[in-house]
Amino acid sequence: MSKEDYRDKIEEHRQSFEDEQKNQQTLSRVSRMNKNGSPNKKPKKTKRKMPLMTILVVIFILIPFSILIYFLKFYEPGKTIEEAEKNTPGQVLEIDKSGNKTDASASTGNNKEDDKANKEAENQSKKDAEKLAADQKAAQEVKKAEEAKKAEDARKAEEAKKTEEAKKAEQAKKAEQAKLAQQQAEAARKAEEAKKAEQARKAEEAKNAAKASTHTVKENENLYRIALNHYGDGSEATLAKIRAANGMSSDTVMVGQVIKLP
């Protein structure tokens, strides 16, 4: 129930109370006229029981109830009546001194306009709230997209880094394998060369051994003459070679001795 409805009910109670008082006064006059027999005759004083009961009802029931409604619906601590009327111009019903209601059509029109303005304001507030929520949602989506993009870029950079490291490791491994293969090839080449040299040396020795001949010492021959006749050279080196081939420690030879001539 609105404030205007409460005021209308209070005004109806007050109007009914006044009507009842008027009726009681009219009945009292008619009853006095009937008792006295003439309207000019002075009526006797009688006790008014019904108006008194009505007054008591108004005092003890209606007025406290009206005050309670006022305090519950209209009263705000710290505000005067004039301020309350200014704040609610479309809901206050004015009453003149004679107790008659004023024309409420203007108030009703103001109420409709206020309701329309309130609805428009509520609709605008809803639209603004929806727009703000949409903007916030769009901003959150943009932020999430940026974060996802950054995460994706970081992941790609990490993958590229790992790929580059793996590539470098593979290249280092291949270089190490190539170096090892080169070392093995060099070692094999050297071994082959050494083998060939050994074979050549043995072949040379075999050749020299095949070429070696023997000589039987004759009378009046010595080792120097034998070397000179056989090699054309009687140097110490040639003599040393002959001694080595025959296991001799000196140049002395005996007639009939067979010596090797390498």
mmCIF file of C-alpha atoms in Angstrom, residues 70 74-88:
data_model
loop_
_atom_site.group_PDB
_atom_site.id
_atom_site.type_symbol
_atom_site.label_atom_id
_atom_site.label_comp_id
_atom_site.label_asym_id
_atom_site.label_seq_id
_atom_site.Cartn_x
_atom_site.Cartn_y
_atom_site.Cartn_z
ATOM 1 C CA TYR A 70 2.969 8.076 9.719
ATOM 2 C CA PHE A 74 6.572 8.758 6.112
ATOM 3 C CA TYR A 75 8.752 9.760 9.038
ATOM 4 C CA GLU A 76 12.497 10.002 8.537
ATOM 5 C CA PRO A 77 14.678 11.119 11.464
ATOM 6 C CA GLY A 78 16.347 14.471 10.895
ATOM 7 C CA LYS A 79 13.824 15.678 8.262
ATOM 8 C CA THR A 80 11.126 18.306 8.711
ATOM 9 C CA ILE A 81 7.627 18.042 7.285
ATOM 10 C CA GLU A 82 8.410 20.713 4.676
ATOM 11 C CA GLU A 83 11.471 18.739 3.458
ATOM 12 C CA ALA A 84 9.418 15.535 3.293
ATOM 13 C CA GLU A 85 6.754 17.318 1.248
ATOM 14 C CA LYS A 86 9.424 18.681 -1.122
ATOM 15 C CA ASN A 87 10.922 15.225 -1.585
ATOM 16 C CA THR A 88 7.512 13.643 -2.327
#
